[in-house]
PDB file of C-alpha atoms in Angstrom:
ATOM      1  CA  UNK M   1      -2.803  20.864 -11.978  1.00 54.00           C
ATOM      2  CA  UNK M   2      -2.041  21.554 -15.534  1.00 64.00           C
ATOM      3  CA  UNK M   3      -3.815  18.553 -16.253  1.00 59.00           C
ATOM      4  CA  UNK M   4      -7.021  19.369 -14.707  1.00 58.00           C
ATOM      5  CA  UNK M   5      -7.198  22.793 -16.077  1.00 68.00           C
ATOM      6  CA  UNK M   6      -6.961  21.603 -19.506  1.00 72.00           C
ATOM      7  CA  UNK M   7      -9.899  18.986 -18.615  1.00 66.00           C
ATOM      8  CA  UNK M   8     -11.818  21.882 -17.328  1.00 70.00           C
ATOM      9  CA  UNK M   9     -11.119  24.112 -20.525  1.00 78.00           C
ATOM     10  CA  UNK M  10     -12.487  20.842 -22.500  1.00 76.00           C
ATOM     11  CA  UNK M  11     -15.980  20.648 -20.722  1.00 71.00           C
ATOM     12  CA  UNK M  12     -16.200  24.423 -20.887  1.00 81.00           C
ATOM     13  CA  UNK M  13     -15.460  24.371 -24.372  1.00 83.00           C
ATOM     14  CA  UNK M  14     -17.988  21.189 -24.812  1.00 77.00           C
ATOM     15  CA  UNK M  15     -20.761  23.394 -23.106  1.00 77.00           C
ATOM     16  CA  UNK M  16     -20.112  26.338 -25.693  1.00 85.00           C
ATOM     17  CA  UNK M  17     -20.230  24.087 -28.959  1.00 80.00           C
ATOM     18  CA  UNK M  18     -23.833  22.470 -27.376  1.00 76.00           C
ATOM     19  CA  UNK M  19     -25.035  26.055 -26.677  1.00 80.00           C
ATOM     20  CA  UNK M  20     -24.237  27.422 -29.994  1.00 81.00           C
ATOM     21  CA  UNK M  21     -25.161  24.456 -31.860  1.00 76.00           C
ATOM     22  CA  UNK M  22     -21.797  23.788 -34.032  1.00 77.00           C
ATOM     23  CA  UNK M  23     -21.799  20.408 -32.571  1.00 70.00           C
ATOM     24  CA  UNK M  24     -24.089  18.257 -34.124  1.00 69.00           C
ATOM     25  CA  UNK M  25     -26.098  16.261 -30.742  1.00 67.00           C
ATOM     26  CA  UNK M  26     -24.080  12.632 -29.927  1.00 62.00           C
ATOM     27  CA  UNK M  27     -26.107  10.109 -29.710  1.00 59.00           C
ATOM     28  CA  UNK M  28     -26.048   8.178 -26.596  1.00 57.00           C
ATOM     29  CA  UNK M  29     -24.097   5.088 -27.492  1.00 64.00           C
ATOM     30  CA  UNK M  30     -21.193   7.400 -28.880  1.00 66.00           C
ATOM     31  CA  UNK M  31     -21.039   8.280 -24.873  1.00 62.00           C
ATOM     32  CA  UNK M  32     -20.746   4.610 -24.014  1.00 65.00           C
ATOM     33  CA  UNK M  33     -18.446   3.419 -26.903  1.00 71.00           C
ATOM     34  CA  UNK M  34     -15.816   5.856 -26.240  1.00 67.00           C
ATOM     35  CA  UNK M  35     -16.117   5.131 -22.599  1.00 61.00           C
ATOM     36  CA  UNK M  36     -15.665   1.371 -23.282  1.00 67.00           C
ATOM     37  CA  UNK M  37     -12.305   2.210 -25.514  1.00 72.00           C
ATOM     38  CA  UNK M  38     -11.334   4.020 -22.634  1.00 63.00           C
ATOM     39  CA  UNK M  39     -11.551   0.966 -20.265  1.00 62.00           C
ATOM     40  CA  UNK M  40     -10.011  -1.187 -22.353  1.00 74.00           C
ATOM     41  CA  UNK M  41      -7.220   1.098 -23.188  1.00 67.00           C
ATOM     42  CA  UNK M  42      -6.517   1.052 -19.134  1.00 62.00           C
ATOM     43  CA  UNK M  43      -6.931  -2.723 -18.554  1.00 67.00           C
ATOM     44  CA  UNK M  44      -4.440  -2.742 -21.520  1.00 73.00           C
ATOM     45  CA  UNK M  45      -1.858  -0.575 -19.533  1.00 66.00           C
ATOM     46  CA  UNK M  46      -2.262  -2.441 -16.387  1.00 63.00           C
ATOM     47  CA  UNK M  47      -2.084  -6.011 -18.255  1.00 70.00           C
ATOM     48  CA  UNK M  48       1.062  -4.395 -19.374  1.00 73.00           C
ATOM     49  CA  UNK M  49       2.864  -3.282 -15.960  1.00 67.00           C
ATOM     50  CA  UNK M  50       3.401  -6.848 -14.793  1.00 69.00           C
ATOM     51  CA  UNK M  51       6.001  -4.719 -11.970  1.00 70.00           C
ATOM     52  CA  UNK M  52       3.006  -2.955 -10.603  1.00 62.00           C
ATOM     53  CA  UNK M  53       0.750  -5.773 -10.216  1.00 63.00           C
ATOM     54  CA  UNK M  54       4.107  -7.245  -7.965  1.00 69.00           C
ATOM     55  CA  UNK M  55       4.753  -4.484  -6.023  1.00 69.00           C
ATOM     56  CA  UNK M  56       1.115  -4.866  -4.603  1.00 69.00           C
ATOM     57  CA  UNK M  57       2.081  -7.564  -3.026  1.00 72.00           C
ATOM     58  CA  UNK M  58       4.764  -5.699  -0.828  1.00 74.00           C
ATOM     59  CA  UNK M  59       1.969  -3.435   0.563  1.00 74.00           C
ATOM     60  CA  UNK M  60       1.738  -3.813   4.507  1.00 80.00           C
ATOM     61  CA  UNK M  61      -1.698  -5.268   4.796  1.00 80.00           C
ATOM     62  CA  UNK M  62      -2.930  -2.664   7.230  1.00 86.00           C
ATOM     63  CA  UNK M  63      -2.580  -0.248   4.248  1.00 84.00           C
ATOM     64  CA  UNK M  64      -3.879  -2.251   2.134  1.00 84.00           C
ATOM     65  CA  UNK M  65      -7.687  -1.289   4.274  1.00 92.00           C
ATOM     66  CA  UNK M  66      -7.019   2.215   2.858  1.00 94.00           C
ATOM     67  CA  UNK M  67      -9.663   1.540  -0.534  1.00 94.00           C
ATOM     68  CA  UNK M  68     -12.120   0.437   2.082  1.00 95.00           C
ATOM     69  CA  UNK M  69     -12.007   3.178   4.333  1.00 96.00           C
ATOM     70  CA  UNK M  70     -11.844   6.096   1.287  1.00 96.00           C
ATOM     71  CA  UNK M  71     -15.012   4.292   0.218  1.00 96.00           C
ATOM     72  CA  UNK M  72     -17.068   3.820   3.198  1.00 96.00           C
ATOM     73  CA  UNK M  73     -15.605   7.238   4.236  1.00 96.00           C
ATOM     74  CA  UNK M  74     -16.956   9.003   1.182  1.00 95.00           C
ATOM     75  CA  UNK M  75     -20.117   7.219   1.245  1.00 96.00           C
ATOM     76  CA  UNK M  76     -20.614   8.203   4.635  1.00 96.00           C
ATOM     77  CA  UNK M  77     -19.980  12.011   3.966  1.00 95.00           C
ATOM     78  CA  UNK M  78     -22.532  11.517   0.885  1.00 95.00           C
ATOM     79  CA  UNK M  79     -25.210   9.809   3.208  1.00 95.00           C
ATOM     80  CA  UNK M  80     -24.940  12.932   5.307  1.00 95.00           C
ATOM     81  CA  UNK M  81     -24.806  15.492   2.884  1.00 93.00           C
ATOM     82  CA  UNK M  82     -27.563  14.333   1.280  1.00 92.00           C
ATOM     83  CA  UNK M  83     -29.988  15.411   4.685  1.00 93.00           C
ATOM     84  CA  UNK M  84     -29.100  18.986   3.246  1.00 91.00           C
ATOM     85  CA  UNK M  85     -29.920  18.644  -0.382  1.00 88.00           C
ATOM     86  CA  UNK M  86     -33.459  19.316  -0.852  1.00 86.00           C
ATOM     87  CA  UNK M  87     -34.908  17.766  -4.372  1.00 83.00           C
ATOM     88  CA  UNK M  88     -32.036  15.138  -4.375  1.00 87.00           C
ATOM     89  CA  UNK M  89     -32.615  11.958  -2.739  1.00 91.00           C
ATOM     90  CA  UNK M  90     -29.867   9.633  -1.160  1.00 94.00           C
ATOM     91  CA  UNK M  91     -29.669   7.623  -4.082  1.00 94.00           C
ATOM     92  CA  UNK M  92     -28.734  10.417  -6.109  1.00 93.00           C
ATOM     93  CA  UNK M  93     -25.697  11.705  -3.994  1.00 93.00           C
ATOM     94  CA  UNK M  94     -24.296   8.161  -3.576  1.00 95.00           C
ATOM     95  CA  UNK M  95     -24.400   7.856  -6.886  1.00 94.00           C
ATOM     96  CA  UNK M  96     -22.339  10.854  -7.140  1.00 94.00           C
ATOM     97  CA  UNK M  97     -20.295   9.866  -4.589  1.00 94.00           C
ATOM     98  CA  UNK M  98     -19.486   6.927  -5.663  1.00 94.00           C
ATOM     99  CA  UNK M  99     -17.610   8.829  -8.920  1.00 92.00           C
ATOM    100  CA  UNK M 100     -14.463   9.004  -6.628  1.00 93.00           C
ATOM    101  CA  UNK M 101     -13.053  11.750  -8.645  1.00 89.00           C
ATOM    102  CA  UNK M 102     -13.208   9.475 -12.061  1.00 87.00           C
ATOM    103  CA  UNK M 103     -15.346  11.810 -13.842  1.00 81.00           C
ATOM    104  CA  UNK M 104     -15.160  10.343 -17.237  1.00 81.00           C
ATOM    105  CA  UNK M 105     -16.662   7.084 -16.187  1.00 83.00           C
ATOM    106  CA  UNK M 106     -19.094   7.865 -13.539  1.00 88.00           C
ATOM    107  CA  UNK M 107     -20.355  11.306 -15.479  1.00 88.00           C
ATOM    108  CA  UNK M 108     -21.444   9.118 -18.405  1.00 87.00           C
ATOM    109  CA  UNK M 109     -22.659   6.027 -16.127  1.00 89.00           C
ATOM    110  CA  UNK M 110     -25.070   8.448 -14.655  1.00 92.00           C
ATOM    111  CA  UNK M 111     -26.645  10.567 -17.388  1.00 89.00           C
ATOM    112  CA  UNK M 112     -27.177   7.354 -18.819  1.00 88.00           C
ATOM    113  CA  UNK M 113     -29.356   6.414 -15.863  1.00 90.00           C
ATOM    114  CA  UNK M 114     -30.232   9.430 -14.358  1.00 90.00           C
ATOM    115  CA  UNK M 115     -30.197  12.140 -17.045  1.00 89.00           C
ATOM    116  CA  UNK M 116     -28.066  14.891 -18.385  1.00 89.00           C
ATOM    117  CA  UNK M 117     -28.489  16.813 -14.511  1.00 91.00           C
ATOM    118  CA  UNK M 118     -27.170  15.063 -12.116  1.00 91.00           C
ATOM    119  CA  UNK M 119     -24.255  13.423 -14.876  1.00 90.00           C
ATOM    120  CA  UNK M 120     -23.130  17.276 -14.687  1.00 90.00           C
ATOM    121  CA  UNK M 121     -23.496  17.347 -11.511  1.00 92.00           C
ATOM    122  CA  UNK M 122     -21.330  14.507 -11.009  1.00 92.00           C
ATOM    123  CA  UNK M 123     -19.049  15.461 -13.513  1.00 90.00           C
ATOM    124  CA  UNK M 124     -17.909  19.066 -11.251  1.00 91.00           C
ATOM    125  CA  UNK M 125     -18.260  17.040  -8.383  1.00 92.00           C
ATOM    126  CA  UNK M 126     -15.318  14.667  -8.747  1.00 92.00           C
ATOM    127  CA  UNK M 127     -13.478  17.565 -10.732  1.00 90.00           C
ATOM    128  CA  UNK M 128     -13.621  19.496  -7.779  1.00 91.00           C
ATOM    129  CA  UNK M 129     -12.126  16.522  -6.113  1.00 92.00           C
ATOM    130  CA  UNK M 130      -9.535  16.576  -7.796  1.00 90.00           C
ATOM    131  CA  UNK M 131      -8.668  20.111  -7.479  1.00 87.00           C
ATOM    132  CA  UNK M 132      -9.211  19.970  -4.176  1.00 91.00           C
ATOM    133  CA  UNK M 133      -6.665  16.796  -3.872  1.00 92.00           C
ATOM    134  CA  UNK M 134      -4.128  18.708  -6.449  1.00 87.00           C
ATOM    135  CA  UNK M 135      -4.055  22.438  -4.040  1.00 87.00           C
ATOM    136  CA  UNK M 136      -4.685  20.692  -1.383  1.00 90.00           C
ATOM    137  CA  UNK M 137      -2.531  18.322  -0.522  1.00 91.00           C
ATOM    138  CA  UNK M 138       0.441  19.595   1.124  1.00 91.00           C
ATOM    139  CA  UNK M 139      -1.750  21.156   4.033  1.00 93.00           C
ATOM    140  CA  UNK M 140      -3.681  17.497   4.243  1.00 95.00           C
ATOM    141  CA  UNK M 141      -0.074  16.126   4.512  1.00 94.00           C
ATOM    142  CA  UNK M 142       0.586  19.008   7.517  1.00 94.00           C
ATOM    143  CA  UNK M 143      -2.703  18.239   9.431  1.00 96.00           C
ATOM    144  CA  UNK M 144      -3.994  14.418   8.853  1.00 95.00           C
ATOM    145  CA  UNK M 145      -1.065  13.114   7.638  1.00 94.00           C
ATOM    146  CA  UNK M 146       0.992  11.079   4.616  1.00 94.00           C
ATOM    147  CA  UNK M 147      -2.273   8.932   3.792  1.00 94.00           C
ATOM    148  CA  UNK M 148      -4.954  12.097   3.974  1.00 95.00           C
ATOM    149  CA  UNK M 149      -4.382  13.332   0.125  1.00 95.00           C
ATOM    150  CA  UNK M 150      -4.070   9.384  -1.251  1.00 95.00           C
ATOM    151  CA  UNK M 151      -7.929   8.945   0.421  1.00 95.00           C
ATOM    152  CA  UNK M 152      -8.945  12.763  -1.127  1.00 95.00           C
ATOM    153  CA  UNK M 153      -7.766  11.674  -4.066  1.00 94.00           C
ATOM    154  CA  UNK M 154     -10.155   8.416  -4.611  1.00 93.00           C
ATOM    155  CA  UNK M 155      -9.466   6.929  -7.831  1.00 91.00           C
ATOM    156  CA  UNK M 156      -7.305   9.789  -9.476  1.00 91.00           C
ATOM    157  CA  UNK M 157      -4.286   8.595  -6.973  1.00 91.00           C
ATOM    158  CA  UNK M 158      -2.937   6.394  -9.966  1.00 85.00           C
ATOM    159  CA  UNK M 159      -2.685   8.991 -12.740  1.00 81.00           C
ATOM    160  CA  UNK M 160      -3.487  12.719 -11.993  1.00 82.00           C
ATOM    161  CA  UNK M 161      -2.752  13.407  -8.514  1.00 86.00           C
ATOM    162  CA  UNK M 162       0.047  10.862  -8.104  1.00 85.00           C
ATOM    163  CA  UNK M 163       2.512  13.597  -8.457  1.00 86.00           C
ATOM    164  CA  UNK M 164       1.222  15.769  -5.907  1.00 87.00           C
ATOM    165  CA  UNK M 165       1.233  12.810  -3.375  1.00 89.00           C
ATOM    166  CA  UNK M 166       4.043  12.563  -3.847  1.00 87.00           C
ATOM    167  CA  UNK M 167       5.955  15.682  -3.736  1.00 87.00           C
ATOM    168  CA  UNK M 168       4.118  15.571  -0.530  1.00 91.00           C
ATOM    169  CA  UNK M 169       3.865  12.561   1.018  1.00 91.00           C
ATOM    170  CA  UNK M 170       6.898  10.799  -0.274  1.00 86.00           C
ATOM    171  CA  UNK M 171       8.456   8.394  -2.270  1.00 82.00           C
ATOM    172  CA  UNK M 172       7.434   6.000   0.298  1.00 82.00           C
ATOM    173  CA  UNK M 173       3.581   5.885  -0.695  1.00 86.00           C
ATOM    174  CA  UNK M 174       4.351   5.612  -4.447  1.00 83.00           C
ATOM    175  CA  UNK M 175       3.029   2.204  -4.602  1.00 84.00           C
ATOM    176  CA  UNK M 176      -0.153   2.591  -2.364  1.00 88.00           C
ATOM    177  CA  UNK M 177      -0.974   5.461  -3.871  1.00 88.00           C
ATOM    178  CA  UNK M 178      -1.250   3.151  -7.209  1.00 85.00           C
ATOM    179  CA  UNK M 179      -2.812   0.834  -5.484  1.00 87.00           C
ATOM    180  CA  UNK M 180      -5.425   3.113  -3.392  1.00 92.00           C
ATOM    181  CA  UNK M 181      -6.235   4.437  -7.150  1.00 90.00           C
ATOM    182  CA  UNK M 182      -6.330   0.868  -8.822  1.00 87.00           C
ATOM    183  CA  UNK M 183      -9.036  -0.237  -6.320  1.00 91.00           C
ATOM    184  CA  UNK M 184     -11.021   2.254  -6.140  1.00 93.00           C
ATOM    185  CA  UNK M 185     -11.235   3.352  -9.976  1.00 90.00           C
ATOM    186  CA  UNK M 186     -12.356  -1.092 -10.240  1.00 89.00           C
ATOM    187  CA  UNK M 187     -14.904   0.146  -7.814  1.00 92.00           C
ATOM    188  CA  UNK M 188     -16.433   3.618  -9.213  1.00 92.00           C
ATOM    189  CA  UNK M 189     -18.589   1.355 -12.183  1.00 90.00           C
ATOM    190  CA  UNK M 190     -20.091  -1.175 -10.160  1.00 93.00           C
ATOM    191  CA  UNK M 191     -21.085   1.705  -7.221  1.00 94.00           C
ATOM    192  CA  UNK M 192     -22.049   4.064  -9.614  1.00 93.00           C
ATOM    193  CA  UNK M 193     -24.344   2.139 -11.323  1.00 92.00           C
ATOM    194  CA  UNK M 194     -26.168  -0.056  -7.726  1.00 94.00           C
ATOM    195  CA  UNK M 195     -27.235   3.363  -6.792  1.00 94.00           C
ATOM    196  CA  UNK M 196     -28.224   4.670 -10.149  1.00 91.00           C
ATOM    197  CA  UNK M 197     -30.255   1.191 -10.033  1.00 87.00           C
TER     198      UNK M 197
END
């Protein structure tokens, strides 16, 4: 939680220092190159964890379908939201969709596409995601189940949420939690950017 508020306290600030000018304006590749560090920095930490990459392989295989069903799941909700959001078209909310809560990739992926707009609108989209996932959680756990706050989650299930799930799920989904998180953070750039296309 602590986590997210200090993410949120970051974009707020960001939107004072554009209003008021005492940021000079980034130019768009600055966007991109940091993003790129970012990625690298991850595949890095993976590379890294050879145990993590092994414990994968200990996954039951029905779980293993979990990815697939957060994505088609979200996608689906998207679809159908999007019958209610006049001025956006279907595109446009898959797109956003598609973030999975990993708002520092898919935020940038689609201003660069799709403008400064809907990249903000992305950007409180899968923030709100992951609040949702972080307060959340223990009443998902109460009424859907151990799984129901690893699929809210989307990608953040490997970093920010991973201690919520669990404190609430159990020590038990540790490792498909990570690997719910892995998959569908690999998933979130090529997504995000077929629908931006």
């Amino acid at each position: 939680m602590k986590g997210s508020l200090i993410i949120v306290a970051f974009f707020v600030l960001g939107i004072v220092c554009g209003l008021m000018r005492w940021v000079p304006q980034p130019d768009g590749n600055v966007s991109f190159v940091t993003l790129c560090a970012l990625l690298f920095c991850v595949g890095v930490t993976v590379g890294n964890n050879t145990e993590l990459l092994k414990s994968f392989k200990k996954l039951d295989p029905r779980l293993m379908l979990l990815p697939l069903m957060t994505v088609t799941g979200t996608l689906a909700a998207t679809a159908i939201a999007s019958i209610g959001l006049p001025g956006r078209s279907l595109t446009d909310c898959l797109a956003v969709g598609s973030g999975f809560g990993y708002y520092s990739l898919s935020s940038i992926l689609i201003t660069q596409y799709r403008g400064p707009d809907l990249g903000t609108v992305a950007l409180l989209a899968n923030i709100i995601r992951e609040v949702f996932t972080l307060l959340g959680a223990p009443l998902m756990v109460r009424f859907f189940g151990p799984l129901a706050p690893i699929s809210a989650g989307g990608a953040t299930t490997m970093d920010t949420t991973l201690p919520i799930i669990t404190r609430t799920s159990g020590q038990d989904f540790v490792i498909l939690s990570l690997f719910h998180g892995f998959l569908v953070d690999f998933s979130v750039p090529f997504l995000v950017t077929y629908f931006c296309n």
